[in-house]
PDB file of C-alpha atoms in Angstrom:
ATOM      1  CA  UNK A 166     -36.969 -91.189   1.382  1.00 86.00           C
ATOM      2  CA  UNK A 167     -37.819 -87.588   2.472  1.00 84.00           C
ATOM      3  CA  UNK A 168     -40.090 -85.895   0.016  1.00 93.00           C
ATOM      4  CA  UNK A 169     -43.143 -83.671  -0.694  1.00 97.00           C
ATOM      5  CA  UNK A 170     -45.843 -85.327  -2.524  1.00 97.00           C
ATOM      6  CA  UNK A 171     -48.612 -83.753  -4.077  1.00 97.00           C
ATOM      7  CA  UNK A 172     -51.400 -85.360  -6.111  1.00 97.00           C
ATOM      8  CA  UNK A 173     -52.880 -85.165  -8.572  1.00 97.00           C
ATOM      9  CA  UNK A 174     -49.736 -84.128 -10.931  1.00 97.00           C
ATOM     10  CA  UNK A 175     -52.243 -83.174 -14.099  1.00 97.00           C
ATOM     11  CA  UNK A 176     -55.967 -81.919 -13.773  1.00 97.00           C
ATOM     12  CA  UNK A 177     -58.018 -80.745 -16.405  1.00 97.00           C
ATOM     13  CA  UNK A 178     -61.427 -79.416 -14.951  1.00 96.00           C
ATOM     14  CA  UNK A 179     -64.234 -77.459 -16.026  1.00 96.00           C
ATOM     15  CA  UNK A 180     -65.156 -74.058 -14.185  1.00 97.00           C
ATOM     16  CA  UNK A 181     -66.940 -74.600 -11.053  1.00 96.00           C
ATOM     17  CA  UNK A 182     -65.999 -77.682 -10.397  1.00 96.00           C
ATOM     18  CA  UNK A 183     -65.063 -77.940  -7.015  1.00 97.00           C
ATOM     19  CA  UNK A 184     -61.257 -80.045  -6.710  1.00 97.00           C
ATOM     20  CA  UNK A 185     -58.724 -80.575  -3.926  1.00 98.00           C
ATOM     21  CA  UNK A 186     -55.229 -80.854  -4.620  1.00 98.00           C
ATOM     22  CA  UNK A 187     -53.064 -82.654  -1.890  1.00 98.00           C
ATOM     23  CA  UNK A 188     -49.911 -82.045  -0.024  1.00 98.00           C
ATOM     24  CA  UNK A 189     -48.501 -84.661   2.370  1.00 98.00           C
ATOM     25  CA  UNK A 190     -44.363 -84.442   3.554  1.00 97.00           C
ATOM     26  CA  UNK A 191     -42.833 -87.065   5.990  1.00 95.00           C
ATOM     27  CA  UNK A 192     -40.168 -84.854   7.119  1.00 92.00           C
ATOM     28  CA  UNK A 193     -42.131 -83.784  10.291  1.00 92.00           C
ATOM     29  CA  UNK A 194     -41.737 -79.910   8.802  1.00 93.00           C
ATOM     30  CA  UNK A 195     -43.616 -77.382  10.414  1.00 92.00           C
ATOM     31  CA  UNK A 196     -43.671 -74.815   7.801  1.00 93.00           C
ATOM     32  CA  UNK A 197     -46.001 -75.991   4.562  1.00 95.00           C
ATOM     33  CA  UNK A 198     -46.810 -73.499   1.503  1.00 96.00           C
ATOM     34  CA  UNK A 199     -48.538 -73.568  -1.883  1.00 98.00           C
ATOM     35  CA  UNK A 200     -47.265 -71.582  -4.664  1.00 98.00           C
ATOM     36  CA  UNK A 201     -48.288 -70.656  -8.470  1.00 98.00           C
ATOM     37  CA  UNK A 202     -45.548 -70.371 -11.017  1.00 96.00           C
ATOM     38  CA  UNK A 203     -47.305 -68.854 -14.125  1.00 95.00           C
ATOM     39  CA  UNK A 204     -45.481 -67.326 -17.454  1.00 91.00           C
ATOM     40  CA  UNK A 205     -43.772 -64.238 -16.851  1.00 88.00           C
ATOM     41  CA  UNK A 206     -44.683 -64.001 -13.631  1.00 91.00           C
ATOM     42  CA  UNK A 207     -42.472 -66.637 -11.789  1.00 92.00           C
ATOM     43  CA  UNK A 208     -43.554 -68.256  -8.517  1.00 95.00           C
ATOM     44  CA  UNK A 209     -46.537 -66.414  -6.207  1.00 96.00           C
ATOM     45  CA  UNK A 210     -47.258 -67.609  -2.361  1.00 96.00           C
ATOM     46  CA  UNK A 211     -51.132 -68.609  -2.229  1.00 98.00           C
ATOM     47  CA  UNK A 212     -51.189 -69.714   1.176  1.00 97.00           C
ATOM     48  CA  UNK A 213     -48.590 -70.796   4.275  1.00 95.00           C
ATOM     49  CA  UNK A 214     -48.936 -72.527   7.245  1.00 95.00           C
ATOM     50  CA  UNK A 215     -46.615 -72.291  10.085  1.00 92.00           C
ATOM     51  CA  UNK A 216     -47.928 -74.868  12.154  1.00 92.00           C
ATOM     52  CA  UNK A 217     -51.146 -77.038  12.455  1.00 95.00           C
ATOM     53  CA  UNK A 218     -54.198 -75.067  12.597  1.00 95.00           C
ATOM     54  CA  UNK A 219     -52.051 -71.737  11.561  1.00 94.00           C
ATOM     55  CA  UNK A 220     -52.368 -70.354   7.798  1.00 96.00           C
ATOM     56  CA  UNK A 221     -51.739 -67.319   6.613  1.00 95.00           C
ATOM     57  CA  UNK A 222     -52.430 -65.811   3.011  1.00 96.00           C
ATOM     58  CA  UNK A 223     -49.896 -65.204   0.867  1.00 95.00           C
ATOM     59  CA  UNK A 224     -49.569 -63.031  -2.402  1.00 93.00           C
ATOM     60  CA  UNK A 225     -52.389 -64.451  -4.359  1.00 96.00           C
ATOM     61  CA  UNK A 226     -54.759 -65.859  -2.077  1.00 98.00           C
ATOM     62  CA  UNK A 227     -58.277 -65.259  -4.136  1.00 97.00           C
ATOM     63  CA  UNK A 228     -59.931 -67.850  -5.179  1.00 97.00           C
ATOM     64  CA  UNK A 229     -58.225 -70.561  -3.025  1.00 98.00           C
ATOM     65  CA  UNK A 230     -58.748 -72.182   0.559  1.00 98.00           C
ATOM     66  CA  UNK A 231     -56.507 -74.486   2.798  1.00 98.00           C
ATOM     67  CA  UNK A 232     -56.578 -76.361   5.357  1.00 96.00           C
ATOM     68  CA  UNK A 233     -54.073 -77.795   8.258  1.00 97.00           C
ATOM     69  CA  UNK A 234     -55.433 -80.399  10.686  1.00 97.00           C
ATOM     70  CA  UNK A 235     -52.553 -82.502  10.171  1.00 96.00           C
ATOM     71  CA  UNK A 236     -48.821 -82.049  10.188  1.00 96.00           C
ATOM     72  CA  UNK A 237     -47.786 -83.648   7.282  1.00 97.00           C
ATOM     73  CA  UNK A 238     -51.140 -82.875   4.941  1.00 98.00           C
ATOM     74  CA  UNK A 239     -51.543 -79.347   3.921  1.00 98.00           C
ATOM     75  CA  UNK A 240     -54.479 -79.340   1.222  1.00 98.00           C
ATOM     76  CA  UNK A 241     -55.084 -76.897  -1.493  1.00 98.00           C
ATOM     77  CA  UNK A 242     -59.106 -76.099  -2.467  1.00 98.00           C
ATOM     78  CA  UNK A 243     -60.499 -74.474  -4.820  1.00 97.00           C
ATOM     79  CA  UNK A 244     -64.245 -73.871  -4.314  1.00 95.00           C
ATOM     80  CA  UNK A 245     -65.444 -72.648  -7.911  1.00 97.00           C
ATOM     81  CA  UNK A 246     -62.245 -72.883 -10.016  1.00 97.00           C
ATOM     82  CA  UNK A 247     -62.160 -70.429 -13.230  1.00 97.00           C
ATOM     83  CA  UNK A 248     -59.948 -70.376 -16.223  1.00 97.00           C
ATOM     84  CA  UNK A 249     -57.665 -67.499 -14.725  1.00 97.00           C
ATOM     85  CA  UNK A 250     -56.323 -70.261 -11.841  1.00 98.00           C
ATOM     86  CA  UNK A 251     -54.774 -72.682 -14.901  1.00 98.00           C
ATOM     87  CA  UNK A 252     -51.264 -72.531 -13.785  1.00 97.00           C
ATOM     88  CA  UNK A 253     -48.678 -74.963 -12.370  1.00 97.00           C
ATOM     89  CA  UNK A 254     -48.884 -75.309  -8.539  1.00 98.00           C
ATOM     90  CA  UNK A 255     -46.057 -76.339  -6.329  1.00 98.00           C
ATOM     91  CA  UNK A 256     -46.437 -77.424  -2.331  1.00 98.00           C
ATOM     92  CA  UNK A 257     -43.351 -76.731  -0.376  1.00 96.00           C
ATOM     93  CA  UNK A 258     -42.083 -77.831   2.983  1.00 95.00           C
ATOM     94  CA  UNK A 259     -38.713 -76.608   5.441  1.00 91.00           C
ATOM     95  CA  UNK A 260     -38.347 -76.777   9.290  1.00 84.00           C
ATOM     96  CA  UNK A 261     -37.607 -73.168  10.108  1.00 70.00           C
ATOM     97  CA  UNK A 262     -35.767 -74.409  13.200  1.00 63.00           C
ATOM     98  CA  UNK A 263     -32.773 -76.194  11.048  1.00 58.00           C
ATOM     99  CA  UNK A 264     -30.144 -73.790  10.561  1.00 52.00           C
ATOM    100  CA  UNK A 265     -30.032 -74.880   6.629  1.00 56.00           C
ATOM    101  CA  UNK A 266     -33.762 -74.295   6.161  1.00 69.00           C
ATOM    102  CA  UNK A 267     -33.921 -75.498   2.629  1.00 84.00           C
ATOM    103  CA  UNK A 268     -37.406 -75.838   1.291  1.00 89.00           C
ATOM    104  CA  UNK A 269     -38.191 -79.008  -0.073  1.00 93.00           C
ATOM    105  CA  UNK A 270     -40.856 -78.835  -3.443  1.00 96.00           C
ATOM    106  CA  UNK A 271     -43.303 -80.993  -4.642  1.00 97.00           C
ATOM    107  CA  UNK A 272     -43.339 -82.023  -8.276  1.00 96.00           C
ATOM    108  CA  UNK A 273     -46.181 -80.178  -9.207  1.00 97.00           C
ATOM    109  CA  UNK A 274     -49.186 -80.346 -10.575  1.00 97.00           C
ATOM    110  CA  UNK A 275     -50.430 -78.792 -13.436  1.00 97.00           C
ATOM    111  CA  UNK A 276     -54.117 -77.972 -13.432  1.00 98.00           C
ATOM    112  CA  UNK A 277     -56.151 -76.459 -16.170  1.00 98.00           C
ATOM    113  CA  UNK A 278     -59.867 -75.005 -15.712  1.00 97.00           C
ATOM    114  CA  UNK A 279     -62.099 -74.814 -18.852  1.00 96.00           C
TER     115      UNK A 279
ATOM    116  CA  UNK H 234     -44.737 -54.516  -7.188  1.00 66.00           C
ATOM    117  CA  UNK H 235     -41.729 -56.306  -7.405  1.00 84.00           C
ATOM    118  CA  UNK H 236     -40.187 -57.208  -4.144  1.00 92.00           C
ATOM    119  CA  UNK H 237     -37.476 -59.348  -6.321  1.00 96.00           C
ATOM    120  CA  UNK H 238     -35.740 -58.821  -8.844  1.00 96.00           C
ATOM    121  CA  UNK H 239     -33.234 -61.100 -10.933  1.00 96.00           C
ATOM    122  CA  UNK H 240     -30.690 -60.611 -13.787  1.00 95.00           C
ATOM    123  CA  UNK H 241     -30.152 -61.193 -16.422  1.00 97.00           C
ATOM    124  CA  UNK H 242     -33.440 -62.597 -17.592  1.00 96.00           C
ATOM    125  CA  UNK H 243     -31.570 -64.987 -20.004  1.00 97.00           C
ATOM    126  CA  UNK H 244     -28.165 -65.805 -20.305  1.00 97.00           C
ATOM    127  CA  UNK H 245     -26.396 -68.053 -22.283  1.00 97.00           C
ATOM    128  CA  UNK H 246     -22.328 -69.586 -21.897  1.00 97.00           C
ATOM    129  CA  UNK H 247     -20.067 -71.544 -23.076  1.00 97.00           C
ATOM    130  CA  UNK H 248     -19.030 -74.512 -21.209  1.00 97.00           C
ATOM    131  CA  UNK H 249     -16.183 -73.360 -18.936  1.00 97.00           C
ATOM    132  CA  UNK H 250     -17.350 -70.182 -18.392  1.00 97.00           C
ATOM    133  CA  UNK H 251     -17.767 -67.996 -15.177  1.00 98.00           C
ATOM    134  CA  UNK H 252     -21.527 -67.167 -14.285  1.00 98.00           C
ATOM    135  CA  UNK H 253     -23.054 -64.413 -12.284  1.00 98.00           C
ATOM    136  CA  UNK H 254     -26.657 -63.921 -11.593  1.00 98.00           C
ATOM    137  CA  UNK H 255     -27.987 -61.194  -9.637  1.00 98.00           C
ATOM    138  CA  UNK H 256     -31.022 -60.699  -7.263  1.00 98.00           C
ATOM    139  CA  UNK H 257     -31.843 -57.306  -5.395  1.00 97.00           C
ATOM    140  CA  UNK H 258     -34.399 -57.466  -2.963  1.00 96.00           C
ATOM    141  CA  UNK H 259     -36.451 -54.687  -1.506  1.00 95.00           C
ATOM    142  CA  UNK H 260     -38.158 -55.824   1.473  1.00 91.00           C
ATOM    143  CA  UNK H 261     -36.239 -57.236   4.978  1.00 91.00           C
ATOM    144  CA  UNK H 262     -35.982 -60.429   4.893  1.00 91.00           C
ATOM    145  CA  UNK H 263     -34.657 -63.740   7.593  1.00 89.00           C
ATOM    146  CA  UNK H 264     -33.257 -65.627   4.871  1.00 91.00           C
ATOM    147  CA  UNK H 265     -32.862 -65.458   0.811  1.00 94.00           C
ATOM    148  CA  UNK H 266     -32.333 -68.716  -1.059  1.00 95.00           C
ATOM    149  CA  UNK H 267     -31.168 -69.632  -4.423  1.00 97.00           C
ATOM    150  CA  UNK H 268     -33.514 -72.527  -5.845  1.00 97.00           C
ATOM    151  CA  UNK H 269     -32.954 -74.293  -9.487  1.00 97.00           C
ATOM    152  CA  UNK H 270     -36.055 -75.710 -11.611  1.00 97.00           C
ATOM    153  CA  UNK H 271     -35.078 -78.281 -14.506  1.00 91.00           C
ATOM    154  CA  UNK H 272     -36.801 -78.429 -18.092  1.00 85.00           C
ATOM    155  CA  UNK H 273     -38.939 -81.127 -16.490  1.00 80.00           C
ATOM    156  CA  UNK H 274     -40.029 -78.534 -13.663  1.00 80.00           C
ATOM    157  CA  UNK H 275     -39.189 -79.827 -10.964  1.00 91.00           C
ATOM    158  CA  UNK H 276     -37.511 -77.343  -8.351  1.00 95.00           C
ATOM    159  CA  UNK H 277     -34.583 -77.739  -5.560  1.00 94.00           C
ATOM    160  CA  UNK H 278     -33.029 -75.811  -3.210  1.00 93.00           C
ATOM    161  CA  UNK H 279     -29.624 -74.812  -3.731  1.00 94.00           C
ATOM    162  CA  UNK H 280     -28.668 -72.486  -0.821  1.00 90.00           C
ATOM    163  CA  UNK H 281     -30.251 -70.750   2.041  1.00 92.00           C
ATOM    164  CA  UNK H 282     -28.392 -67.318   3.020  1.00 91.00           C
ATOM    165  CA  UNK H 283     -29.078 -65.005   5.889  1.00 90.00           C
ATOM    166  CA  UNK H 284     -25.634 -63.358   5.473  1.00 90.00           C
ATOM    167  CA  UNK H 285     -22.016 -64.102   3.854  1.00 93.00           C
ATOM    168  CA  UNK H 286     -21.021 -66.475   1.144  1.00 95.00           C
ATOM    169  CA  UNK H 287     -21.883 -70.527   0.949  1.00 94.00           C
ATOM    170  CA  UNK H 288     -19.955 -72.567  -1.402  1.00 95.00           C
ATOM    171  CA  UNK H 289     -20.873 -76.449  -2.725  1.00 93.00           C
ATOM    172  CA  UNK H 290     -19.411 -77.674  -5.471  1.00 95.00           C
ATOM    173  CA  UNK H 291     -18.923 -75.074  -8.250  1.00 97.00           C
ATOM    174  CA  UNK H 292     -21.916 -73.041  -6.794  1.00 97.00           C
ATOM    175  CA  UNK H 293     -21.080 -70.085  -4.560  1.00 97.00           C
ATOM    176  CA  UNK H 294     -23.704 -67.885  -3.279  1.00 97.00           C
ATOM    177  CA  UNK H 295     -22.876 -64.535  -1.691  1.00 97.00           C
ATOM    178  CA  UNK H 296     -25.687 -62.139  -0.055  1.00 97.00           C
ATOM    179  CA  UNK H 297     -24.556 -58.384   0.997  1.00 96.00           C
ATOM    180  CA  UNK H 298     -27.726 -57.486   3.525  1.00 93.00           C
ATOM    181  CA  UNK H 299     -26.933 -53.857   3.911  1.00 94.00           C
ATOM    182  CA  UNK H 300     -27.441 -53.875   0.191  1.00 95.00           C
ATOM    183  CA  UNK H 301     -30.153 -55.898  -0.042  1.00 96.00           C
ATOM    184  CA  UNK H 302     -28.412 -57.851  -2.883  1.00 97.00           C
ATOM    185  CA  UNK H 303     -27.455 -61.242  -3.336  1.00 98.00           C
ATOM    186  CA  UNK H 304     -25.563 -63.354  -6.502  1.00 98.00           C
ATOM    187  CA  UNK H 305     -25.055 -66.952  -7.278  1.00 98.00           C
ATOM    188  CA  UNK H 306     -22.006 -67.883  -9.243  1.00 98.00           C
ATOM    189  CA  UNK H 307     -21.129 -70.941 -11.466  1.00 98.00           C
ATOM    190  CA  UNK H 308     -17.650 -72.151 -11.930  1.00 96.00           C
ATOM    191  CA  UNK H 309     -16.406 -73.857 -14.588  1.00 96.00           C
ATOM    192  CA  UNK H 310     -20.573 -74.043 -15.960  1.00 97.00           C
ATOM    193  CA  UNK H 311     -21.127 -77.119 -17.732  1.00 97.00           C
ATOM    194  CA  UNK H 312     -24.387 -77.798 -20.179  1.00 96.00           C
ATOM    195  CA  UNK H 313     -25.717 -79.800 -17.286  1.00 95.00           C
ATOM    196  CA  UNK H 314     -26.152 -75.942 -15.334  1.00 96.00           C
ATOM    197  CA  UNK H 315     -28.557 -75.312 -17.878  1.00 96.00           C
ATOM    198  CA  UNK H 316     -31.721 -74.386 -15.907  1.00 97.00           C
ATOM    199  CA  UNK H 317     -33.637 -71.935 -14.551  1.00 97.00           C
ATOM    200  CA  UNK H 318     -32.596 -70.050 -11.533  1.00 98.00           C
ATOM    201  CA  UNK H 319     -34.814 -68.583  -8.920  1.00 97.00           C
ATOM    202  CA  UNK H 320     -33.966 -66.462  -6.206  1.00 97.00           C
ATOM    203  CA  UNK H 321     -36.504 -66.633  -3.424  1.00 96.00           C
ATOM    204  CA  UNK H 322     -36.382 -64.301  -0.074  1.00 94.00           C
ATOM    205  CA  UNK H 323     -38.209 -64.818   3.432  1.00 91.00           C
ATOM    206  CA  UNK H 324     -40.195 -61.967   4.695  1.00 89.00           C
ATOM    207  CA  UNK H 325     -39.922 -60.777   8.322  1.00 86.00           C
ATOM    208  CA  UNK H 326     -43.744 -62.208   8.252  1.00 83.00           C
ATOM    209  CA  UNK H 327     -42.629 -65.771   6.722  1.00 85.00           C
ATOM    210  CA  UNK H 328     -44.140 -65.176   3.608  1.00 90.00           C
ATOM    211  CA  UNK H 329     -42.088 -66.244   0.436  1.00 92.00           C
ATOM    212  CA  UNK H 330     -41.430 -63.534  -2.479  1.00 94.00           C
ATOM    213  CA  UNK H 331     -39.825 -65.062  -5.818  1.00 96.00           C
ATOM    214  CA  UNK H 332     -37.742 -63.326  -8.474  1.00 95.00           C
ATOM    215  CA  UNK H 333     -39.032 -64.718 -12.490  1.00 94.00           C
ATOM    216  CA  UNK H 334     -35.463 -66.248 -12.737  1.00 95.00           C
ATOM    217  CA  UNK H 335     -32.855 -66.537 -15.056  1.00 97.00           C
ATOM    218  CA  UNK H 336     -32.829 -69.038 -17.328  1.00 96.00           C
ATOM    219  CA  UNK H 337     -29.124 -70.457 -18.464  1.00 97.00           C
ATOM    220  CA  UNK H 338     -28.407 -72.299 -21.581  1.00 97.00           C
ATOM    221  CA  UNK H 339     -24.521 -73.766 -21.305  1.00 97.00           C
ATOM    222  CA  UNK H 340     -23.301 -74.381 -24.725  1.00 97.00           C
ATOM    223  CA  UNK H 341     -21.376 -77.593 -25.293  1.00 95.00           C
TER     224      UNK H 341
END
């Protein structure tokens, strides 16, 4: 079955705390992306990757680091997290060659810093 | 800044009823797309545009890019449409901008 998987899907943390978040597809995509969806403020691009070893910031990209060594794992870290990056964080992945395109999401993972 | 922008914020219908929801966009873009995100969060795709009209189902999506506008329609909406609605567009630069959606409640 083609999907996006991320893990973990809940986190509760305290500041500081160093955590990874994971992103693995199986769709051979080249084009991987994190996003934030917070309140009010709908969905913000942290970080995309058009290839391996190519990322680019996105939006909101403070705070956060990724990494792409792999095709199908695209990683989200945050080095000291702090209570402003609670939010619910979606990976994404589409093969900008198709003609249809369609990005396929993750099913999130809600993380909460202390 | 708001590179996307969606209306209505909420809407709600009764079951039958024709739906329109709007997205201007102010930056150029390679492709818009029309994405859906359940109650339980989760969030599909429902079109990708670069120019036209797509149709599936009771969904039609129609993008004017000299206007920088684009709307999704619902025919015949159904209490199973009852979502959220994001519309999403594709920088030059591949970078993602999202609208805050609409969110639809379809009356029984």
């Amino acid at each position: 079955e083609a999907q996006v998987t991320q893990n973990p899907r809940y986190l509760i943390t305290v500041t500081g705390k160093k955590l990874t978040v994971t992103c693995s597809q199986n769709m051979n995509h080249e084009y991987m992306s994190w996003y934030r969806q917070d309140p009010g403020l709908g969905l913000r691009q942290i970080y995309y990757s058009m290839n391996v070893e190519v990322t680019d910031k996105g939006d909101v990209p403070e705070g956060y680091k990724v990494s792409r060594k792999e095709k199908r794992n695209f990683p989200l870290i945050l080095e000291s997290p702090s209570p402003n990056q609670t939010s619910l964080y979606f990976c994404a992945s589409s093969h900008p060659g198709l003609a249809h395109n369609e990005q396929f999401f993750g099913p999130g993972t809600r993380l909460t810093v202390l | 800044k708001n590179e996307v922008e969606q209306s209505p914020q909420n809407l709600t219908a009764q079951e039958g009823e024709f739906i329109t929801i709007n997205c201007s966009y102010s930056v150029g873009i390679s492709a818009l797309h029309w994405l859906q995100q359940h109650p339980g969060g989760g969030i599909v795709s429902l079109f990708m545009l670069s120019s036209g009209k797509k149709k599936h189902g009771r969904l039609i999506a129609t993008i004017n890019i000299q206007e920088k506008h684009s709307s999704l329609h619902i025919t015949a909406s159904h209490p199973r449409d009852s979502a959220v609605y994001i519309c999403a567009v594709k920088s030059m630069g591949n970078q993602f901008y999202f609208g805050t959606g609409t969110s639809l409640t379809v009356i029984p």
